[in-house]
Amino acid sequence: MTVTDEHRAEREQMQAWDARFEAALALAAETVPGLNCHTTREQPHLGMPRLFWDGDTRGAYWVRAGLISTGSPATTLTKASAVLHYLRDPAGDGPFERDENPLDTLDAGTTDPHLVAALIVTAAQHHRTSL
């Protein structure tokens, strides 16, 4: 396998994981009353999934997660990152009242997209108590 083939295989594995993660995130959010999820498929202009609480127009969570390459070959995608970023801008014109990362890790402890989604949703629930 050439380096180009390795990179292509790695990229395809990452893209497949991203799609499974977005589906898992939407399912995990459905299990929490009042938590909503918009994925990039629903809002491609946003560029990343978004979580928000019913009736809370003040802010939202931006979600990033993905497999991390730990070297070569492509079979080394053994870690997943997870970021939950909260922004609150009630005036709509900045500066942000709150700009926080309730979860930001380069190693979520698993590469299972359902478990990473559950971790992110749990972090959002925990963060909700501070709003």
Short mmCIF file of N, CA and C in Angstrom, two decimals:
data_model
loop_
_atom_site.label_atom_id
_atom_site.label_comp_id
_atom_site.label_asym_id
_atom_site.label_seq_id
_atom_site.Cartn_x
_atom_site.Cartn_y
_atom_site.Cartn_z
N MET A 1 0.85 -1.18 0.00
CA MET A 1 0.00 0.00 0.00
C MET A 1 0.90 1.24 0.00
N THR A 2 0.64 2.17 -0.90
CA THR A 2 1.45 3.38 -0.97
C THR A 2 0.98 4.38 0.08
N VAL A 3 1.81 5.40 0.30
CA VAL A 3 1.45 6.45 1.26
C VAL A 3 0.14 7.11 0.87
N THR A 4 -0.03 7.38 -0.42
CA THR A 4 -1.27 8.00 -0.90
C THR A 4 -2.47 7.09 -0.62
N ASP A 5 -2.31 5.81 -0.86
CA ASP A 5 -3.39 4.86 -0.57
C ASP A 5 -3.69 4.82 0.93
N GLU A 6 -2.65 4.89 1.75
CA GLU A 6 -2.84 4.89 3.21
C GLU A 6 -3.63 6.12 3.64
N HIS A 7 -3.26 7.28 3.10
CA HIS A 7 -3.96 8.50 3.45
C HIS A 7 -5.42 8.47 2.98
N ARG A 8 -5.63 7.94 1.80
CA ARG A 8 -6.99 7.84 1.28
C ARG A 8 -7.83 6.91 2.15
N ALA A 9 -7.26 5.77 2.52
CA ALA A 9 -7.97 4.82 3.38
C ALA A 9 -8.26 5.43 4.75
N GLU A 10 -7.30 6.16 5.27
CA GLU A 10 -7.49 6.83 6.56
C GLU A 10 -8.59 7.88 6.47
N ARG A 11 -8.58 8.68 5.43
CA ARG A 11 -9.59 9.72 5.23
C ARG A 11 -10.98 9.10 5.09
N GLU A 12 -11.08 8.00 4.34
CA GLU A 12 -12.36 7.32 4.18
C GLU A 12 -12.86 6.75 5.50
N GLN A 13 -11.94 6.21 6.29
CA GLN A 13 -12.32 5.70 7.61
C GLN A 13 -12.82 6.83 8.51
N MET A 14 -12.15 7.97 8.46
CA MET A 14 -12.56 9.13 9.26
C MET A 14 -13.94 9.63 8.82
N GLN A 15 -14.17 9.71 7.51
CA GLN A 15 -15.46 10.20 7.01
C GLN A 15 -16.59 9.25 7.38
N ALA A 16 -16.35 7.95 7.31
CA ALA A 16 -17.38 6.98 7.70
C ALA A 16 -17.67 7.10 9.19
N TRP A 17 -16.63 7.30 10.00
CA TRP A 17 -16.82 7.47 11.44
C TRP A 17 -17.63 8.73 11.72
N ASP A 18 -17.31 9.83 11.03
CA ASP A 18 -18.03 11.09 11.21
C ASP A 18 -19.53 10.91 10.96
N ALA A 19 -19.88 10.20 9.91
CA ALA A 19 -21.30 9.97 9.60
C ALA A 19 -21.97 9.15 10.69
N ARG A 20 -21.30 8.10 11.17
CA ARG A 20 -21.87 7.29 12.26
C ARG A 20 -21.99 8.11 13.54
N PHE A 21 -21.00 8.98 13.80
CA PHE A 21 -21.05 9.82 14.99
C PHE A 21 -22.23 10.78 14.94
N GLU A 22 -22.44 11.45 13.82
CA GLU A 22 -23.55 12.40 13.73
C GLU A 22 -24.89 11.71 13.97
N ALA A 23 -25.06 10.53 13.42
CA ALA A 23 -26.30 9.77 13.65
C ALA A 23 -26.42 9.40 15.12
N ALA A 24 -25.32 8.98 15.73
CA ALA A 24 -25.33 8.60 17.14
C ALA A 24 -25.60 9.81 18.03
N LEU A 25 -25.06 10.98 17.67
CA LEU A 25 -25.29 12.19 18.45
C LEU A 25 -26.77 12.58 18.42
N ALA A 26 -27.38 12.50 17.25
CA ALA A 26 -28.81 12.82 17.14
C ALA A 26 -29.64 11.86 17.99
N LEU A 27 -29.30 10.58 17.97
CA LEU A 27 -30.02 9.59 18.79
C LEU A 27 -29.81 9.84 20.28
N ALA A 28 -28.58 10.13 20.68
CA ALA A 28 -28.28 10.37 22.09
C ALA A 28 -29.01 11.61 22.59
N ALA A 29 -29.08 12.66 21.79
CA ALA A 29 -29.77 13.89 22.19
C ALA A 29 -31.27 13.63 22.38
N GLU A 30 -31.84 12.74 21.56
CA GLU A 30 -33.27 12.43 21.68
C GLU A 30 -33.61 11.81 23.03
N THR A 31 -32.65 11.21 23.70
CA THR A 31 -32.92 10.55 24.99
C THR A 31 -32.97 11.53 26.15
N VAL A 32 -32.61 12.79 25.90
CA VAL A 32 -32.57 13.80 26.96
C VAL A 32 -33.70 14.80 26.72
N PRO A 33 -34.67 14.87 27.64
CA PRO A 33 -35.76 15.82 27.46
C PRO A 33 -35.26 17.26 27.33
N GLY A 34 -35.71 17.92 26.27
CA GLY A 34 -35.37 19.32 26.07
C GLY A 34 -34.08 19.58 25.30
N LEU A 35 -33.30 18.53 25.02
CA LEU A 35 -32.06 18.72 24.28
C LEU A 35 -32.32 18.42 22.80
N ASN A 36 -31.89 19.33 21.96
CA ASN A 36 -32.08 19.20 20.52
C ASN A 36 -30.74 19.15 19.81
N CYS A 37 -30.73 18.51 18.64
CA CYS A 37 -29.51 18.38 17.86
C CYS A 37 -29.79 18.75 16.42
N HIS A 38 -28.93 19.57 15.86
CA HIS A 38 -28.92 19.82 14.43
C HIS A 38 -27.58 19.31 13.92
N THR A 39 -27.63 18.48 12.90
CA THR A 39 -26.39 17.94 12.34
C THR A 39 -26.00 18.75 11.12
N THR A 40 -24.82 18.47 10.61
CA THR A 40 -24.36 19.20 9.42
C THR A 40 -25.18 18.83 8.19
N ARG A 41 -25.81 17.66 8.22
CA ARG A 41 -26.67 17.30 7.09
C ARG A 41 -27.92 18.20 7.06
N GLU A 42 -28.38 18.59 8.25
CA GLU A 42 -29.56 19.46 8.33
C GLU A 42 -29.19 20.92 8.08
N GLN A 43 -27.99 21.31 8.51
CA GLN A 43 -27.55 22.70 8.39
C GLN A 43 -26.10 22.73 7.92
N PRO A 44 -25.85 22.40 6.66
CA PRO A 44 -24.47 22.30 6.18
C PRO A 44 -23.69 23.62 6.27
N HIS A 45 -24.39 24.73 6.29
CA HIS A 45 -23.71 26.02 6.36
C HIS A 45 -23.05 26.25 7.72
N LEU A 46 -23.45 25.50 8.73
CA LEU A 46 -22.87 25.68 10.06
C LEU A 46 -21.56 24.93 10.21
N GLY A 47 -21.35 23.89 9.44
CA GLY A 47 -20.07 23.20 9.43
C GLY A 47 -19.84 22.19 10.54
N MET A 48 -20.65 22.16 11.57
CA MET A 48 -20.50 21.15 12.62
C MET A 48 -21.84 20.98 13.34
N PRO A 49 -22.04 19.83 13.97
CA PRO A 49 -23.30 19.61 14.69
C PRO A 49 -23.47 20.63 15.82
N ARG A 50 -24.74 20.85 16.18
CA ARG A 50 -25.07 21.82 17.22
C ARG A 50 -26.10 21.20 18.15
N LEU A 51 -25.89 21.39 19.45
CA LEU A 51 -26.86 21.00 20.47
C LEU A 51 -27.40 22.26 21.13
N PHE A 52 -28.69 22.25 21.47
CA PHE A 52 -29.25 23.40 22.18
C PHE A 52 -30.45 22.93 22.99
N TRP A 53 -30.77 23.70 24.02
CA TRP A 53 -31.87 23.37 24.92
C TRP A 53 -33.15 24.09 24.50
N ASP A 54 -34.29 23.42 24.63
CA ASP A 54 -35.59 24.04 24.36
C ASP A 54 -35.70 25.35 25.12
N GLY A 55 -36.14 26.38 24.44
CA GLY A 55 -36.42 27.66 25.09
C GLY A 55 -35.19 28.47 25.46
N ASP A 56 -34.01 27.99 25.20
CA ASP A 56 -32.80 28.74 25.52
C ASP A 56 -32.26 29.37 24.25
N THR A 57 -32.67 30.59 24.00
CA THR A 57 -32.23 31.29 22.80
C THR A 57 -30.90 32.02 23.04
N ARG A 58 -30.37 31.92 24.24
CA ARG A 58 -29.15 32.64 24.58
C ARG A 58 -27.89 32.00 24.02
N GLY A 59 -27.91 30.68 23.86
CA GLY A 59 -26.67 30.04 23.43
C GLY A 59 -26.88 28.65 22.90
N ALA A 60 -25.78 28.05 22.47
CA ALA A 60 -25.82 26.69 21.92
C ALA A 60 -24.44 26.06 22.06
N TYR A 61 -24.42 24.74 21.91
CA TYR A 61 -23.19 23.97 21.94
C TYR A 61 -22.80 23.61 20.51
N TRP A 62 -21.54 23.79 20.20
CA TRP A 62 -20.98 23.34 18.93
C TRP A 62 -20.17 22.09 19.22
N VAL A 63 -20.36 21.07 18.42
CA VAL A 63 -19.77 19.77 18.68
C VAL A 63 -18.76 19.42 17.60
N ARG A 64 -17.59 18.98 18.04
CA ARG A 64 -16.59 18.44 17.13
C ARG A 64 -16.11 17.12 17.71
N ALA A 65 -16.00 16.13 16.88
CA ALA A 65 -15.47 14.83 17.31
C ALA A 65 -14.93 14.14 16.07
N GLY A 66 -13.95 13.30 16.28
CA GLY A 66 -13.41 12.57 15.14
C GLY A 66 -12.26 11.68 15.53
N LEU A 67 -11.94 10.79 14.64
CA LEU A 67 -10.80 9.90 14.85
C LEU A 67 -9.51 10.69 14.68
N ILE A 68 -8.51 10.31 15.44
CA ILE A 68 -7.22 10.97 15.38
C ILE A 68 -6.20 10.00 14.81
N SER A 69 -5.45 10.46 13.85
CA SER A 69 -4.39 9.66 13.28
C SER A 69 -3.20 9.68 14.23
N THR A 70 -2.73 8.50 14.58
CA THR A 70 -1.59 8.40 15.48
C THR A 70 -0.36 7.91 14.77
N GLY A 71 -0.36 7.96 13.46
CA GLY A 71 0.80 7.54 12.68
C GLY A 71 0.40 6.80 11.43
N SER A 72 1.31 6.02 10.92
CA SER A 72 1.05 5.26 9.72
C SER A 72 1.23 3.79 10.04
N PRO A 73 0.49 2.92 9.49
CA PRO A 73 -0.51 3.02 8.43
C PRO A 73 -1.89 3.43 8.96
N ALA A 74 -2.87 3.37 8.06
CA ALA A 74 -4.23 3.84 8.37
C ALA A 74 -4.87 3.09 9.52
N THR A 75 -4.38 1.94 9.87
CA THR A 75 -4.96 1.16 10.97
C THR A 75 -4.66 1.78 12.32
N THR A 76 -3.94 2.91 12.36
CA THR A 76 -3.55 3.52 13.62
C THR A 76 -4.55 4.56 14.11
N LEU A 77 -5.76 4.55 13.58
CA LEU A 77 -6.80 5.47 14.07
C LEU A 77 -7.40 4.87 15.34
N THR A 78 -6.66 5.01 16.43
CA THR A 78 -7.03 4.33 17.67
C THR A 78 -7.55 5.27 18.75
N LYS A 79 -7.69 6.55 18.44
CA LYS A 79 -8.21 7.51 19.40
C LYS A 79 -9.28 8.37 18.73
N ALA A 80 -10.17 8.88 19.57
CA ALA A 80 -11.17 9.82 19.08
C ALA A 80 -11.13 11.06 19.96
N SER A 81 -11.19 12.21 19.33
CA SER A 81 -11.27 13.46 20.07
C SER A 81 -12.74 13.82 20.27
N ALA A 82 -12.99 14.67 21.26
CA ALA A 82 -14.36 15.13 21.52
C ALA A 82 -14.30 16.53 22.10
N VAL A 83 -15.05 17.45 21.49
CA VAL A 83 -15.10 18.83 21.95
C VAL A 83 -16.56 19.27 22.01
N LEU A 84 -16.93 19.85 23.13
CA LEU A 84 -18.24 20.47 23.30
C LEU A 84 -17.97 21.92 23.67
N HIS A 85 -18.32 22.83 22.79
CA HIS A 85 -18.02 24.25 22.95
C HIS A 85 -19.33 25.02 23.09
N TYR A 86 -19.47 25.75 24.19
CA TYR A 86 -20.70 26.51 24.44
C TYR A 86 -20.44 28.00 24.20
N LEU A 87 -21.32 28.62 23.43
CA LEU A 87 -21.28 30.07 23.23
C LEU A 87 -22.62 30.66 23.61
N ARG A 88 -22.58 31.76 24.38
CA ARG A 88 -23.80 32.49 24.70
C ARG A 88 -23.59 33.94 24.30
N ASP A 89 -24.46 34.41 23.43
CA ASP A 89 -24.39 35.78 22.94
C ASP A 89 -25.82 36.32 22.85
N PRO A 90 -26.40 36.70 23.98
CA PRO A 90 -27.81 37.12 23.96
C PRO A 90 -28.08 38.37 23.13
N ALA A 91 -27.10 39.25 23.00
CA ALA A 91 -27.31 40.47 22.23
C ALA A 91 -27.17 40.22 20.73
N GLY A 92 -26.48 39.18 20.36
CA GLY A 92 -26.33 38.85 18.96
C GLY A 92 -25.21 39.59 18.25
N ASP A 93 -24.50 40.46 18.95
CA ASP A 93 -23.45 41.22 18.28
C ASP A 93 -22.11 41.16 19.03
N GLY A 94 -21.99 40.20 19.98
CA GLY A 94 -20.74 40.00 20.72
C GLY A 94 -20.39 41.20 21.58
N PRO A 95 -19.42 41.16 22.43
CA PRO A 95 -18.64 39.95 22.70
C PRO A 95 -19.50 38.91 23.44
N PHE A 96 -19.04 37.68 23.39
CA PHE A 96 -19.82 36.61 23.99
C PHE A 96 -19.87 36.76 25.51
N GLU A 97 -21.05 36.54 26.06
CA GLU A 97 -21.23 36.55 27.50
C GLU A 97 -20.54 35.34 28.13
N ARG A 98 -20.64 34.20 27.43
CA ARG A 98 -19.97 32.98 27.87
C ARG A 98 -19.36 32.30 26.66
N ASP A 99 -18.15 31.82 26.82
CA ASP A 99 -17.43 31.10 25.78
C ASP A 99 -16.65 30.01 26.51
N GLU A 100 -17.21 28.79 26.54
CA GLU A 100 -16.69 27.74 27.41
C GLU A 100 -16.55 26.43 26.65
N ASN A 101 -15.65 25.60 27.12
CA ASN A 101 -15.48 24.24 26.61
C ASN A 101 -15.75 23.26 27.75
N PRO A 102 -17.00 22.85 27.93
CA PRO A 102 -17.29 21.89 28.99
C PRO A 102 -16.62 20.53 28.78
N LEU A 103 -16.24 20.24 27.54
CA LEU A 103 -15.53 19.00 27.23
C LEU A 103 -14.55 19.30 26.10
N ASP A 104 -13.30 18.92 26.30
CA ASP A 104 -12.28 19.13 25.27
C ASP A 104 -11.17 18.11 25.51
N THR A 105 -11.19 17.03 24.75
CA THR A 105 -10.21 15.98 24.95
C THR A 105 -9.71 15.42 23.62
N LEU A 106 -8.45 15.09 23.59
CA LEU A 106 -7.88 14.44 22.41
C LEU A 106 -8.00 12.93 22.49
N ASP A 107 -8.45 12.43 23.64
CA ASP A 107 -8.65 10.99 23.79
C ASP A 107 -9.91 10.75 24.61
N ALA A 108 -10.99 10.46 23.91
CA ALA A 108 -12.28 10.23 24.58
C ALA A 108 -12.33 8.89 25.29
N GLY A 109 -11.29 8.08 25.13
CA GLY A 109 -11.23 6.78 25.78
C GLY A 109 -11.86 5.65 24.99
N THR A 110 -12.41 5.99 23.84
CA THR A 110 -13.05 5.01 22.97
C THR A 110 -13.11 5.57 21.56
N THR A 111 -13.22 4.69 20.59
CA THR A 111 -13.46 5.13 19.22
C THR A 111 -14.88 4.78 18.78
N ASP A 112 -15.68 4.24 19.69
CA ASP A 112 -17.07 3.91 19.38
C ASP A 112 -17.86 5.21 19.26
N PRO A 113 -18.40 5.53 18.08
CA PRO A 113 -19.10 6.81 17.91
C PRO A 113 -20.30 6.96 18.83
N HIS A 114 -20.96 5.86 19.20
CA HIS A 114 -22.10 5.95 20.12
C HIS A 114 -21.66 6.35 21.52
N LEU A 115 -20.53 5.82 21.96
CA LEU A 115 -20.02 6.17 23.28
C LEU A 115 -19.49 7.61 23.31
N VAL A 116 -18.86 8.05 22.24
CA VAL A 116 -18.39 9.43 22.17
C VAL A 116 -19.59 10.38 22.18
N ALA A 117 -20.63 10.04 21.45
CA ALA A 117 -21.85 10.86 21.45
C ALA A 117 -22.47 10.91 22.84
N ALA A 118 -22.53 9.77 23.52
CA ALA A 118 -23.08 9.73 24.88
C ALA A 118 -22.24 10.59 25.83
N LEU A 119 -20.93 10.56 25.68
CA LEU A 119 -20.05 11.38 26.50
C LEU A 119 -20.34 12.87 26.29
N ILE A 120 -20.52 13.26 25.04
CA ILE A 120 -20.80 14.67 24.73
C ILE A 120 -22.15 15.09 25.28
N VAL A 121 -23.16 14.26 25.11
CA VAL A 121 -24.50 14.59 25.62
C VAL A 121 -24.49 14.68 27.15
N THR A 122 -23.77 13.78 27.79
CA THR A 122 -23.65 13.83 29.25
C THR A 122 -22.96 15.11 29.69
N ALA A 123 -21.93 15.54 28.97
CA ALA A 123 -21.25 16.79 29.29
C ALA A 123 -22.20 17.98 29.14
N ALA A 124 -23.05 17.95 28.12
CA ALA A 124 -24.03 19.03 27.93
C ALA A 124 -25.04 19.05 29.09
N GLN A 125 -25.47 17.87 29.51
CA GLN A 125 -26.40 17.81 30.65
C GLN A 125 -25.75 18.37 31.90
N HIS A 126 -24.52 17.99 32.15
CA HIS A 126 -23.82 18.49 33.33
C HIS A 126 -23.63 20.00 33.25
N HIS A 127 -23.25 20.49 32.07
CA HIS A 127 -23.03 21.92 31.89
C HIS A 127 -24.33 22.71 32.06
N ARG A 128 -25.43 22.10 31.71
CA ARG A 128 -26.75 22.76 31.80
C ARG A 128 -27.01 23.30 33.20
N THR A 129 -26.49 22.62 34.21
CA THR A 129 -26.73 23.06 35.59
C THR A 129 -26.06 24.39 35.89
N SER A 130 -25.08 24.81 35.08
CA SER A 130 -24.39 26.07 35.32
C SER A 130 -25.00 27.24 34.54
N LEU A 131 -25.99 26.97 33.71
CA LEU A 131 -26.54 28.05 32.88
C LEU A 131 -27.58 28.88 33.61
#
